[in-house]
Structures are given as C-alpha cells and as structure tokens.
Amino acid sequence: MSSIRTPGRPGAPDGQGTPGRPEAPPATAGARAPAGRGVDRLRRPAAAVPALVVAALLPFAVPGWVGLLVVVGIFFLVVLGLGLLTGLAGQVSLGQTLFMALGGYGAGLLTLRLHWPTTLATAVMALASALVAAGLGTTLLRLRGYYLALATLGLAVITEALASGLGDLTGGPSGLVAVPSLQLGGWTVFTDRANYYVLLVVCAAGAWFVANIQRGQTGRALTAVAADAPAAAMLGIDTAAYKTRAFVASAVFASVAGSLYTFYLRFISPDVIGVTVALSVVIMLALGGPRTIAGPLLGALVLQGLPQAGQTFSQWEPLVAGLVLIVVMTYFPRGLWGTAKALVARRRSTS
C-alpha cells in the first residue's frame, strides 16, 4: 500500500454467553476496583517515562531520519484514534481520510486565506470534524460488517474526488500550497526536529487519553458493544451512543493529524488523503495490533519505513504491504505487538 511522501520537504471477546442470558461486560459501571488496580495505575505512567526519554533522544541518535519520524508520528495519531473505533468498538472504518482532509484543507484555508492563527484553525477544524462525525455516525454506524466498511470506503473515494474537483477551493490536483508553518505563540515550528517534538507531545497526550479510555468504564462498555451489541443493549448500554462517541473521537484524532501534516508539509494535495492512504491506515492498525498503544506505533513505523529500503523496493510496496496484511490477519490476528505480548505472557506462565 502506498505510503505518504513528503514532497517539497526534507480480538474482540467471543461473546459466547450463557444461552438465554447475555454475558456481562468485563466489569460493570461503578464496580469497586481491585486492591491492586490503584498500584497498577501508578506503575503504568511510570513505565511510560523511559519510553518518552528514548523518544526525546531519537532525533540526536538518528538525525537523518527525523523527517520519517514526523510522518510516523502523524500516522500514529490517526491509527491511535482508529483503534478506539475498530479495536474497542469493533466498527471498521475505511474513511478516516475524510477527517484528515477536513483538518488539513480546513486549517490550511483558514490560515492561508483568512490568516487565522494555526492553533485556532486546528482546534476549529477538530470541532468541525467532530460535528461531521456525529452526523455521519448516527447513519453509518447502523450498518454492520462489510456494509459499514464499504460505506466508509465511499467516504474515502468522495473525499479524494472532491479534493481534486473543487479546484477553486482546494487547488485541484496540484493541491493547496504556501500554507504557513505551525505557530505556537511566537515560535515558528518549521524544522523537522521542531515538528517532531510538537508531535511527541501531541502523541503522548493522545496515548494517555486512549489508555485511560481503554482502562475505564467507557472502554469496558465499548468492549461489550464489540463483543455482542444486542447483549450489551440488554445490559443497559446505549450501543449507538458509544459507537458514535468512538467515531467522533477517531475523527478528532484524524483531523488534528491532518492539520499538523499540512503545517509540516506546508501544502496538502489529493495524494495526501487518497484512497490508498485510507487503506494504509487500516493496514497499520491491523499490522501493529488494534487494542494496544504500541501496536499503532509499530504499524505506522513499519509501513512508513518500508519505502526507506530503497526506490526500487518502494515500487513494490503496495504488493508487499498487501502480502504482509494477509499473513498477519491469517496467522497473527492480534497484530505483531499483540502476538509478541501473548508469547511473552505464555512463556512467563510456563516458566
């Protein structure tokens, strides 16, 4: 699957409940937390500190790869949000590029034509994307299985067509150019390293948000919805509302990523939000693992890093990505990271 270039710039539970009685979600709202859970909540943020220190030092360790790390960070943000919808709520979306386009084109136009501050434009387009997702979610999320996948794929197709067809607004196939760089107060975020550190902060905040959702009541409700929506509804869970919230959250992640991508590239074109990119995002999630924080990062790193193997190899990248996806989905349904965690856990239990 084609990955993004930087032109111009350096298993859900089985849900097998007792017949006649739906299986309860992993934990119910208001249930008292086990005694060790409070300690666990303290350990997990502490465990993230070494990873953040390593990430902060990476630009000095691999100075020639900072541009790639920026792109990986942007797609990590998109895949992280998609993980809430697909990994937790069990709803497949192939149309995340719609919200990347809203964030990218919207923020670019607001700053380029109306001279809005870049941060304000990013926030406004994130809000606009949330409203669009809420409207679409009430309709699309009634669909199930491949019907939902095909409907969201239609969103990706429409997005690319509109980006090319609305030339007066979007610049057509040539794209929207001369977009200003991100401004934070009086600081212009122009260099690769500066963009990397901004993305590091944004991605860390996004990972913290998703981790808390996964461990909290909302995550347990979403897991129940993914496992057996009728049974979850019988338990009093508003399945439609939870699906829509997950869709809105994933749209906000994609919109912010699209805005930051446009400010980094200083332009946006239909190639940046094309159908192949929409499929790449789903492959990244499936490849890394849909129910973890590290999985989306691993998937984005592998798929965006493949073209770095060489220009000749990049021509075969869609074929290789497709084959990798088939192998992973057939033999490693938890993704690479989920499979590695399961192997480590099994080895510890047998030792």
Coordinates of C-alpha atoms in Angstrom, one line a residue:
M1 CA 0.0 0.0 0.0
S2 CA 1.4 3.4 -0.9
S3 CA 2.7 5.4 1.9
I4 CA 2.9 9.2 2.2
R5 CA 5.9 11.0 0.8
T6 CA 7.0 14.4 2.0
P7 CA 7.4 16.3 -1.3
G8 CA 8.9 19.7 -1.0
R9 CA 10.4 19.0 2.4
P10 CA 13.3 17.3 3.7
G11 CA -9.7 -9.8 19.1
A12 CA -12.6 -9.0 20.5
P13 CA -14.0 -11.5 23.1
D14 CA -16.0 -14.3 21.6
G15 CA -19.2 -13.1 23.3
Q16 CA -20.4 -16.7 24.0
G17 CA -22.7 -16.0 26.8
T18 CA -24.9 -18.5 28.6
P19 CA -27.9 -19.3 26.4
G20 CA -30.8 -17.0 27.3
R21 CA -28.6 -14.8 29.4
P22 CA -26.2 -12.3 27.8
E23 CA -22.6 -12.3 29.0
A24 CA -21.7 -9.4 31.3
P25 CA -19.0 -7.0 30.2
P26 CA -15.6 -7.5 31.7
A27 CA -16.6 -5.1 34.6
T28 CA -19.7 -3.1 35.4
A29 CA -20.0 0.5 36.0
G30 CA -19.4 1.5 39.5
A31 CA -17.8 -1.8 40.4
R32 CA -15.2 -1.4 43.1
A33 CA -11.7 -1.6 41.8
P34 CA -9.5 -4.4 43.0
A35 CA -6.9 -3.5 45.6
G36 CA -4.0 -3.8 43.1
R37 CA -5.6 -1.7 40.5
G38 CA -4.6 1.6 42.2
V39 CA -1.0 0.5 42.3
D40 CA -1.2 -0.6 38.7
R41 CA -2.4 2.9 37.7
L42 CA 0.6 4.4 39.3
R43 CA 3.0 1.9 37.6
R44 CA 1.8 2.4 34.1
P45 CA 2.6 6.1 33.8
A46 CA 5.9 5.5 35.4
A47 CA 6.6 2.8 32.8
A48 CA 6.0 5.3 30.0
V49 CA 8.7 7.6 31.3
P50 CA 11.6 5.6 29.8
A51 CA 9.8 5.3 26.5
L52 CA 9.3 9.1 26.4
V53 CA 13.0 9.7 27.3
V54 CA 14.1 7.4 24.4
A55 CA 11.7 9.1 22.1
A56 CA 13.0 12.5 23.1
L57 CA 16.6 11.4 22.3
L58 CA 15.8 9.8 19.0
P59 CA 16.4 12.9 16.8
F60 CA 20.0 13.0 18.2
A61 CA 20.6 9.3 17.7
V62 CA 19.2 9.2 14.1
P63 CA 19.4 12.8 12.8
G64 CA 18.9 11.7 9.2
W65 CA 15.6 10.0 10.0
V66 CA 13.7 12.8 11.8
G67 CA 11.5 13.5 8.8
L68 CA 10.4 9.9 8.7
L69 CA 9.7 10.0 12.5
V70 CA 7.5 13.1 11.9
V71 CA 5.4 11.2 9.4
V72 CA 5.3 8.2 11.6
G73 CA 4.0 10.4 14.5
I74 CA 1.3 11.9 12.3
F75 CA 0.0 8.4 11.2
F76 CA 0.4 7.1 14.7
L77 CA -2.1 9.7 15.8
V78 CA -4.6 8.7 13.0
V79 CA -4.2 5.0 13.8
L80 CA -4.5 5.6 17.5
G81 CA -7.8 7.2 17.0
L82 CA -9.0 4.5 14.7
G83 CA -8.1 2.0 17.3
L84 CA -10.8 3.4 19.6
L85 CA -13.4 2.8 16.8
T86 CA -12.1 -0.5 15.4
G87 CA -10.1 -2.0 18.2
L88 CA -12.5 -1.2 21.1
A89 CA -15.9 -0.7 19.5
G90 CA -15.5 -3.2 16.7
Q91 CA -16.5 -0.9 13.9
V92 CA -14.4 -0.9 10.8
S93 CA -13.9 2.5 9.1
L94 CA -12.0 2.9 5.8
G95 CA -12.8 6.6 5.6
Q96 CA -10.5 8.3 8.1
T97 CA -9.0 10.4 5.3
L98 CA -12.2 12.4 5.2
F99 CA -11.4 13.8 8.6
M100 CA -7.7 14.2 7.7
A101 CA -8.8 16.2 4.7
L102 CA -11.2 18.3 6.8
G103 CA -8.3 19.1 9.2
G104 CA -5.7 19.6 6.5
Y105 CA -7.6 21.6 4.0
G106 CA -9.7 23.4 6.5
A107 CA -6.8 24.5 8.7
G108 CA -4.8 25.4 5.6
L109 CA -7.5 27.5 4.1
L110 CA -8.3 29.3 7.4
T111 CA -4.6 30.2 7.9
L112 CA -3.8 30.9 4.2
R113 CA -6.9 32.9 3.2
L114 CA -8.3 34.3 6.4
H115 CA -4.9 34.5 8.3
W116 CA -6.3 32.7 11.4
P117 CA -3.7 31.5 14.0
T118 CA -2.7 28.0 13.2
T119 CA -3.6 26.6 16.6
L120 CA -7.0 28.2 16.4
A121 CA -7.6 26.8 12.9
T122 CA -6.6 23.3 14.1
A123 CA -9.0 23.5 17.1
V124 CA -11.9 24.8 15.0
M125 CA -11.4 22.1 12.3
A126 CA -11.2 19.4 15.1
L127 CA -14.5 20.6 16.4
A128 CA -16.0 20.7 12.8
S129 CA -14.8 17.2 12.2
A130 CA -16.4 16.0 15.5
L131 CA -19.7 17.5 14.4
V132 CA -19.5 15.9 10.9
A133 CA -18.6 12.6 12.5
A134 CA -21.5 12.8 14.9
G135 CA -23.9 13.5 12.0
L136 CA -22.4 10.6 9.9
G137 CA -22.2 8.3 12.8
T138 CA -25.9 8.3 13.5
T139 CA -26.5 7.0 10.0
L140 CA -23.5 4.9 9.0
L141 CA -23.0 3.1 12.3
R142 CA -26.4 1.4 11.9
L143 CA -24.7 -0.7 9.3
R144 CA -22.7 -3.8 10.2
G145 CA -19.8 -5.7 8.9
Y146 CA -18.7 -5.2 5.3
Y147 CA -21.7 -2.9 4.7
L148 CA -20.1 -0.4 7.1
A149 CA -16.7 -1.0 5.6
L150 CA -18.0 -0.3 2.1
A151 CA -19.9 2.8 3.2
T152 CA -16.9 4.3 4.8
L153 CA -14.8 3.4 1.8
G154 CA -17.2 5.5 -0.2
L155 CA -16.3 8.4 2.1
A156 CA -12.7 8.0 1.2
V157 CA -13.5 7.9 -2.5
I158 CA -15.7 11.0 -2.3
T159 CA -13.0 12.8 -0.3
E160 CA -10.3 12.3 -2.9
A161 CA -12.8 13.2 -5.7
L162 CA -13.8 16.5 -4.0
A163 CA -10.2 17.4 -3.2
S164 CA -9.4 17.1 -7.0
G165 CA -12.7 18.5 -8.3
L166 CA -13.1 21.6 -6.1
G167 CA -10.1 23.3 -7.7
D168 CA -11.0 26.9 -6.8
L169 CA -11.1 25.9 -3.2
T170 CA -8.6 23.1 -2.8
G171 CA -6.2 23.9 -5.6
G172 CA -7.3 20.8 -7.5
P173 CA -4.7 18.0 -8.3
S174 CA -1.9 20.5 -7.6
G175 CA -3.1 21.0 -4.1
L176 CA -3.1 23.9 -1.6
V177 CA 0.3 25.4 -1.5
A178 CA 2.2 28.0 0.6
V179 CA 0.4 27.1 3.8
P180 CA 2.2 28.7 6.8
S181 CA 4.1 26.6 9.3
L182 CA 2.6 25.9 12.7
Q183 CA 2.9 28.8 15.1
L184 CA 3.0 28.3 18.9
G185 CA 3.0 31.8 20.4
G186 CA 6.0 33.5 18.8
W187 CA 7.7 30.2 17.9
T188 CA 7.5 29.0 14.3
V189 CA 7.6 25.2 14.1
F190 CA 9.5 24.9 10.9
T191 CA 12.3 22.3 11.1
D192 CA 11.8 18.6 11.2
R193 CA 13.1 18.4 14.7
A194 CA 10.7 21.1 16.0
N195 CA 7.8 19.3 14.3
Y196 CA 8.9 16.0 15.8
Y197 CA 8.9 17.4 19.4
V198 CA 5.5 19.0 18.9
L199 CA 4.2 15.7 17.6
L200 CA 5.8 13.9 20.5
V201 CA 3.8 16.0 23.0
V202 CA 0.6 15.6 21.0
C203 CA 1.0 11.8 20.5
A204 CA 1.9 11.3 24.2
A205 CA -1.3 13.2 25.2
G206 CA -3.3 11.1 22.7
A207 CA -1.8 7.9 24.0
W208 CA -2.6 8.9 27.6
F209 CA -6.2 9.6 26.6
V210 CA -6.7 6.3 24.7
A211 CA -5.1 4.3 27.6
N212 CA -7.5 5.9 30.1
I213 CA -10.4 5.1 27.8
Q214 CA -9.3 1.5 27.4
R215 CA -9.0 1.0 31.2
G216 CA -12.1 2.9 32.2
Q217 CA -15.8 2.4 32.1
T218 CA -16.1 3.6 28.6
G219 CA -13.6 1.1 27.4
R220 CA -15.4 -1.7 29.1
A221 CA -18.7 -0.6 27.6
L222 CA -17.1 -0.4 24.1
T223 CA -15.7 -3.8 24.5
A224 CA -19.1 -5.2 25.4
V225 CA -20.6 -3.4 22.3
A226 CA -17.9 -5.0 20.1
A227 CA -18.4 -8.5 21.6
D228 CA -22.2 -8.6 21.4
A229 CA -24.2 -5.4 20.8
P230 CA -27.6 -6.9 21.5
A231 CA -26.4 -8.3 24.8
A232 CA -24.8 -5.0 25.7
A233 CA -28.1 -3.2 25.0
M234 CA -29.9 -5.6 27.2
L235 CA -27.5 -4.7 30.0
G236 CA -28.5 -1.0 29.6
I237 CA -25.6 0.1 27.4
D238 CA -26.6 2.7 24.8
T239 CA -24.7 1.0 21.9
A240 CA -25.5 3.6 19.3
A241 CA -24.2 6.4 21.6
Y242 CA -21.0 4.6 22.4
K243 CA -20.3 3.8 18.7
T244 CA -20.9 7.4 17.8
R245 CA -18.6 8.7 20.6
A246 CA -15.8 6.4 19.4
F247 CA -16.4 7.6 15.8
V248 CA -16.2 11.2 16.9
A249 CA -13.1 10.6 18.9
S250 CA -11.4 8.9 16.0
A251 CA -12.4 11.8 13.7
V252 CA -10.8 14.4 16.1
F253 CA -7.6 12.4 16.1
A254 CA -7.5 12.2 12.3
S255 CA -8.4 15.9 11.9
V256 CA -5.6 17.1 14.3
A257 CA -3.2 14.8 12.4
G258 CA -4.3 16.2 9.1
S259 CA -3.8 19.8 10.3
L260 CA -0.4 19.1 11.7
Y261 CA 0.6 17.2 8.5
T262 CA -0.4 20.3 6.4
F263 CA 1.5 22.7 8.5
Y264 CA 4.5 20.4 8.4
L265 CA 4.4 19.9 4.6
R266 CA 3.2 23.5 4.1
F267 CA 0.8 22.1 1.5
I268 CA -1.8 19.4 1.0
S269 CA -2.9 17.6 -2.1
P270 CA -5.3 14.8 -3.0
D271 CA -2.4 12.4 -2.9
V272 CA -2.0 13.0 0.9
I273 CA -5.6 12.0 1.6
G274 CA -6.2 9.5 -1.2
V275 CA -7.9 6.1 -1.1
T276 CA -4.6 4.3 -0.8
V277 CA -3.8 6.3 2.3
A278 CA -7.1 5.4 3.8
L279 CA -6.4 1.7 3.3
S280 CA -2.8 2.2 4.6
V281 CA -4.2 3.5 7.9
V282 CA -6.3 0.3 8.4
I283 CA -3.3 -1.9 7.5
M284 CA -1.2 -0.1 10.0
L285 CA -3.8 -0.8 12.7
A286 CA -4.1 -4.5 11.7
L287 CA -0.4 -4.9 11.4
G288 CA 0.6 -3.5 14.8
G289 CA -2.4 -4.6 16.8
P290 CA -5.7 -3.0 17.4
R291 CA -6.1 -3.0 21.2
T292 CA -2.8 -1.6 22.3
I293 CA -0.9 1.7 22.4
A294 CA 2.3 0.3 21.0
G295 CA 0.6 -1.6 18.2
P296 CA -0.4 1.5 16.2
L297 CA 3.1 2.9 16.6
L298 CA 4.6 -0.3 15.4
G299 CA 2.3 -0.5 12.4
A300 CA 2.9 3.1 11.4
L301 CA 6.7 2.7 11.8
V302 CA 6.8 -0.5 9.7
L303 CA 4.5 0.7 6.9
Q304 CA 6.1 4.2 6.6
G305 CA 9.6 2.8 7.0
L306 CA 9.2 0.3 4.1
P307 CA 9.9 2.8 1.3
Q308 CA 13.2 3.7 3.0
A309 CA 14.5 0.3 1.9
G310 CA 15.1 1.8 -1.5
Q311 CA 13.4 3.4 -4.5
T312 CA 13.2 0.1 -6.3
F313 CA 11.5 -1.5 -3.3
S314 CA 9.1 1.4 -3.0
Q315 CA 7.6 0.4 -6.3
W316 CA 6.7 -3.0 -4.9
E317 CA 5.5 -1.5 -1.6
P318 CA 1.7 -2.0 -2.2
L319 CA 2.3 -5.6 -3.1
V320 CA 4.4 -6.2 0.0
A321 CA 2.0 -4.4 2.2
G322 CA -0.9 -6.5 0.9
L323 CA 1.0 -9.7 1.4
V324 CA 2.1 -8.7 4.9
L325 CA -1.6 -7.9 5.8
I326 CA -2.7 -11.3 4.6
V327 CA -0.1 -13.1 6.6
V328 CA -0.8 -11.0 9.7
M329 CA -4.5 -11.4 9.6
T330 CA -4.2 -15.1 8.9
Y331 CA -1.6 -16.1 11.4
F332 CA -1.3 -13.1 13.8
P333 CA -4.9 -11.8 14.3
R334 CA -3.8 -9.8 17.3
G335 CA -1.2 -7.9 15.3
L336 CA 2.6 -8.0 15.7
W337 CA 2.6 -6.3 19.1
G338 CA -0.4 -8.3 20.5
T339 CA 1.2 -11.5 19.4
A340 CA 4.5 -10.6 21.0
K341 CA 2.7 -9.8 24.2
A342 CA 0.9 -13.1 24.2
L343 CA 4.1 -15.0 23.6
V344 CA 5.8 -13.3 26.5
A345 CA 2.8 -13.9 28.8
R346 CA 2.7 -17.6 27.8
R347 CA 6.5 -18.0 28.4
R348 CA 6.1 -16.4 31.9
S349 CA 3.2 -18.7 32.8
T350 CA 5.1 -21.8 31.8
S351 CA 8.4 -20.8 33.5

